Short mmCIF file of C-alpha atoms in Angstrom, two decimals:
data_model
loop_
_atom_site.label_atom_id
_atom_site.label_comp_id
_atom_site.label_asym_id
_atom_site.label_seq_id
_atom_site.Cartn_x
_atom_site.Cartn_y
_atom_site.Cartn_z
CA GLU H 297 14.20 -13.89 1.44
CA VAL H 298 12.21 -11.73 -0.66
CA LEU H 299 12.88 -8.52 -2.22
CA LEU H 300 11.50 -6.03 -4.21
CA VAL H 301 14.43 -3.59 -5.44
CA GLN H 302 13.21 -0.35 -6.88
CA SER H 303 15.46 1.88 -8.95
CA GLY H 304 16.41 5.75 -7.75
CA ALA H 305 15.52 8.78 -7.51
CA GLU H 306 14.39 10.41 -10.48
CA VAL H 307 14.18 14.68 -10.54
CA LYS H 308 12.38 15.78 -13.95
CA LYS H 309 11.43 18.68 -16.11
CA PRO H 310 7.42 19.34 -16.42
CA GLY H 311 6.39 17.39 -20.25
CA GLU H 312 9.67 15.05 -19.47
CA SER H 313 8.78 11.19 -19.59
CA LEU H 314 10.06 8.81 -17.29
CA LYS H 315 9.75 5.03 -16.43
CA ILE H 316 10.53 3.62 -12.70
CA SER H 317 11.21 -0.18 -12.18
CA CYS H 318 11.12 -3.31 -9.30
CA LYS H 319 12.85 -5.67 -9.52
CA GLY H 320 11.80 -8.92 -7.57
CA SER H 321 13.52 -11.96 -6.14
CA GLY H 322 13.77 -14.79 -3.95
CA TYR H 323 10.38 -15.75 -5.39
CA SER H 324 8.37 -17.21 -8.24
CA PHE H 325 7.69 -13.70 -9.90
CA THR H 326 4.63 -15.38 -12.13
CA ASN H 327 2.82 -16.33 -9.09
CA ASN H 328 2.19 -12.57 -7.25
CA TRP H 329 0.30 -9.79 -8.64
CA ILE H 330 2.73 -7.03 -8.23
CA GLY H 331 0.86 -3.21 -7.32
CA TRP H 332 1.57 0.38 -7.71
CA VAL H 333 0.88 3.11 -4.81
CA ARG H 334 2.17 6.22 -4.48
CA GLN H 335 2.25 8.82 -1.68
CA MET H 336 2.51 12.64 -2.03
CA PRO H 337 4.43 14.42 0.31
CA GLY H 338 2.10 14.31 4.20
CA LYS H 339 -0.45 12.61 2.36
CA GLY H 340 -1.55 9.12 2.54
CA LEU H 341 -1.50 5.85 0.67
CA GLU H 342 -3.32 5.43 -3.08
CA TRP H 343 -3.53 2.67 -4.87
CA MET H 344 -2.59 3.03 -8.05
CA GLY H 345 -2.94 -0.99 -9.61
CA ILE H 346 -1.82 -4.31 -10.03
CA ILE H 347 0.04 -6.31 -13.25
CA TYR H 348 0.17 -10.19 -12.74
CA PRO H 349 3.38 -11.05 -14.10
CA SER H 350 2.34 -14.54 -15.89
CA ASP H 351 0.22 -12.58 -18.49
CA SER H 352 0.49 -8.82 -18.02
CA LYS H 353 -3.11 -8.56 -17.18
CA ILE H 354 -3.45 -5.82 -15.26
CA ARG H 355 -6.19 -4.15 -12.70
CA ASP H 356 -5.79 -0.58 -12.48
CA SER H 357 -7.19 2.49 -10.19
CA PRO H 358 -9.78 5.01 -12.25
CA SER H 359 -7.83 7.90 -10.43
CA PHE H 360 -4.78 6.80 -12.12
CA GLU H 361 -6.65 5.24 -15.84
CA GLY H 362 -4.55 7.21 -18.89
CA GLN H 363 -2.15 9.28 -16.23
CA VAL H 364 0.31 5.86 -16.02
CA THR H 365 0.81 3.55 -17.58
CA ILE H 366 1.65 -0.54 -15.87
CA SER H 367 3.91 -2.86 -17.69
CA VAL H 368 6.40 -6.11 -16.67
CA ASP H 369 9.56 -7.81 -18.36
CA LYS H 370 8.60 -11.68 -16.88
CA SER H 371 11.96 -12.69 -18.23
CA ILE H 372 13.58 -9.93 -15.38
CA THR H 373 12.17 -10.59 -13.22
CA THR H 374 11.14 -6.33 -13.15
CA ALA H 375 7.87 -4.27 -13.00
CA TYR H 376 7.63 -0.96 -14.65
CA LEU H 377 5.46 2.37 -13.92
CA GLN H 378 5.74 4.69 -17.06
CA TRP H 379 4.83 8.41 -17.38
CA SER H 380 4.82 9.66 -20.91
CA SER H 381 4.73 13.13 -19.59
CA LEU H 382 5.31 14.67 -16.14
CA LYS H 383 3.02 16.96 -14.01
CA ALA H 384 4.24 18.97 -10.86
CA SER H 385 1.13 16.73 -9.29
CA ASP H 386 3.32 13.37 -10.18
CA THR H 387 6.09 14.53 -7.34
CA ALA H 388 5.51 11.77 -5.07
CA MET H 389 6.54 8.59 -3.27
CA TYR H 390 6.21 5.65 -5.59
CA TYR H 391 5.83 1.95 -3.64
CA CYS H 392 5.89 -1.08 -5.45
CA ALA H 393 4.64 -4.23 -3.42
CA ARG H 394 3.98 -7.72 -3.56
CA ILE H 395 0.46 -9.48 -3.57
CA GLY H 396 0.24 -12.07 -0.63
CA ASP H 397 -0.61 -15.69 -1.69
CA LEU H 398 -3.16 -15.32 0.50
CA GLY H 399 -4.77 -12.61 -0.81
CA GLY H 400 -4.92 -8.97 -1.98
CA SER H 401 -3.09 -7.26 0.93
CA PHE H 402 -0.06 -6.33 0.17
CA ASP H 403 3.66 -8.12 1.78
CA VAL H 404 5.74 -7.49 1.08
CA TRP H 405 6.86 -3.90 -0.23
CA GLY H 406 9.52 -1.47 -2.37
CA GLN H 407 12.19 0.60 -0.64
CA GLY H 408 10.20 2.91 -2.57
CA THR H 409 10.72 5.57 -5.41
CA MET H 410 11.00 9.20 -5.44
CA VAL H 411 10.04 11.59 -7.60
CA THR H 412 10.39 14.78 -8.37
CA VAL H 413 8.73 17.31 -10.89
CA SER H 414 9.86 21.27 -11.57
CA SER H 415 10.88 23.70 -13.60
CA ASP L 168 -16.18 2.55 -5.84
CA ILE L 169 -15.98 1.72 -2.79
CA GLN L 170 -14.75 4.28 -0.23
CA MET L 171 -13.12 3.64 2.89
CA THR L 172 -13.38 6.30 5.89
CA GLN L 173 -11.64 5.68 9.48
CA SER L 174 -11.33 7.56 12.77
CA PRO L 175 -10.36 8.94 14.34
CA SER L 176 -7.89 11.20 11.91
CA SER L 177 -5.48 10.91 14.88
CA LEU L 178 -4.60 10.63 18.01
CA SER L 179 -2.79 10.77 21.68
CA ALA L 180 -2.98 7.41 24.25
CA SER L 181 -0.30 6.54 27.34
CA VAL L 182 1.73 4.52 26.44
CA GLY L 183 0.02 0.91 28.01
CA ASP L 184 -2.92 2.04 27.57
CA ARG L 185 -5.56 0.31 24.70
CA VAL L 186 -5.99 2.12 21.80
CA THR L 187 -8.72 1.60 18.83
CA ILE L 188 -8.81 2.16 15.59
CA THR L 189 -11.98 1.91 13.73
CA CYS L 190 -12.69 1.14 9.49
CA ARG L 191 -15.42 1.67 7.73
CA ALA L 192 -16.46 1.05 3.99
CA SER L 193 -19.62 2.14 1.72
CA GLN L 194 -20.66 -1.50 0.93
CA GLY L 195 -20.28 -4.67 2.40
CA ILE L 196 -16.07 -6.46 1.75
CA PHE L 197 -16.88 -9.97 3.77
CA ASN L 198 -13.46 -10.23 5.10
CA TYR L 199 -10.92 -8.29 2.22
CA LEU L 200 -9.52 -5.69 5.02
CA ALA L 201 -5.66 -5.50 5.51
CA TRP L 202 -4.55 -2.83 7.93
CA TYR L 203 -0.67 -1.75 7.82
CA GLN L 204 1.32 0.31 9.72
CA GLN L 205 3.73 3.06 8.37
CA LYS L 206 6.15 4.57 10.91
CA PRO L 207 7.88 7.91 10.01
CA GLY L 208 10.07 8.27 6.99
CA LYS L 209 9.40 4.35 6.28
CA VAL L 210 7.56 2.09 3.99
CA PRO L 211 4.13 0.39 5.02
CA LYS L 212 4.71 -2.91 7.18
CA LEU L 213 1.27 -4.87 6.52
CA LEU L 214 -0.13 -5.68 9.77
CA ILE L 215 -3.20 -7.30 9.69
CA TYR L 216 -5.39 -9.24 6.44
CA ALA L 217 -8.47 -10.63 6.50
CA ALA L 218 -9.89 -8.46 8.60
CA SER L 219 -8.20 -10.61 11.15
CA THR L 220 -5.00 -12.55 10.71
CA LEU L 221 -2.10 -11.55 11.79
CA GLN L 222 0.90 -11.42 9.16
CA SER L 223 4.08 -12.85 10.75
CA GLY L 224 6.04 -11.49 13.03
CA VAL L 225 3.81 -8.66 13.89
CA PRO L 226 3.26 -8.77 17.55
CA SER L 227 0.70 -10.25 18.98
CA ARG L 228 -0.77 -7.18 21.07
CA PHE L 229 -2.03 -5.59 17.36
CA SER L 230 -5.65 -7.65 16.97
CA GLY L 231 -7.88 -6.85 14.14
CA SER L 232 -12.13 -7.95 14.02
CA GLY L 233 -15.03 -6.83 11.89
CA SER L 234 -16.73 -7.89 8.73
CA GLY L 235 -18.60 -6.44 6.10
CA THR L 236 -18.63 -2.10 6.17
CA ASP L 237 -16.88 -1.98 10.08
CA PHE L 238 -13.54 -2.35 11.19
CA THR L 239 -11.58 -2.00 13.85
CA LEU L 240 -8.02 -2.50 14.49
CA THR L 241 -6.39 -3.08 17.91
CA ILE L 242 -3.44 -2.76 19.72
CA SER L 243 -3.74 -3.87 22.84
CA SER L 244 -1.19 -2.30 25.06
CA LEU L 245 0.14 1.26 23.07
CA GLN L 246 3.96 1.24 22.61
CA PRO L 247 6.38 3.76 21.81
CA GLU L 248 7.31 2.35 18.80
CA ASP L 249 3.92 2.14 17.41
CA VAL L 250 3.45 5.66 16.98
CA ALA L 251 2.89 5.07 13.19
CA THR L 252 0.24 6.00 11.17
CA TYR L 253 -2.25 3.34 10.45
CA TYR L 254 -4.74 2.58 6.89
CA CYS L 255 -6.99 -0.22 6.16
CA GLN L 256 -7.66 -0.99 3.00
CA LYS L 257 -9.90 -3.38 0.90
CA TYR L 258 -9.54 -5.74 -1.60
CA ASN L 259 -12.47 -7.17 -2.52
CA SER L 260 -12.08 -6.01 -5.78
CA ALA L 261 -10.17 -2.63 -7.85
CA PRO L 262 -9.42 -0.74 -7.52
CA PHE L 263 -7.80 -1.81 -3.58
CA THR L 264 -8.71 1.50 -1.77
CA PHE L 265 -6.53 2.78 1.23
CA GLY L 266 -8.43 4.52 4.48
CA PRO L 267 -7.39 8.53 4.56
CA GLY L 268 -5.38 7.04 8.22
CA THR L 269 -5.02 7.09 11.98
CA LYS L 270 -1.46 9.34 12.58
CA VAL L 271 -0.73 7.44 16.81
CA ASP L 272 1.23 9.17 18.75
CA ILE L 273 2.25 9.46 22.94
CA LYS L 274 0.77 11.50 25.38
#
């Protein structure tokens, strides 16, 4: 079974750093792009960017450029989303998802990581 | 960047009704379009990719059509379990933008 398992919920203060993770299993991890999607409370889905685990090539959204860092460690089949200085506006659910073999759509999703930033 | 719009933003229909949701891209995207369903409090689920190809396991009452700039998602006979928000997503080139969503509920 193809699975993406994300790290647990986080509560942080503004200005703190954070790295959340997404571990893939049940498939050849290096063969599929993995992406991150933000969903702010009560809002829609926002595509943040994708990374190709084989060579760490990244395609990201201008909306998130410079705000977050996407990375991967293929040796442990895990992708990451990282902030260096959190803001209250980063409060959201973050999903990782795998791009399927037949195109750019996300066919498998992680369970989500809720990030709350509050003083 | 290409912008995605959806209409309506919400709708209410009766069980058994035919429901149609429209997604429009600001530029042509060929058939690089996917549809997702997100039930309240749940993880999004892929319904359709390549504009009209049903993802494995998705009920056949869901169908997609369109190419270029205009696309539709149709539920042929609305069921109570279809209450959800539906999103389109383009993926011809990065960023793979989502539409704003259409909320569907039962009248």
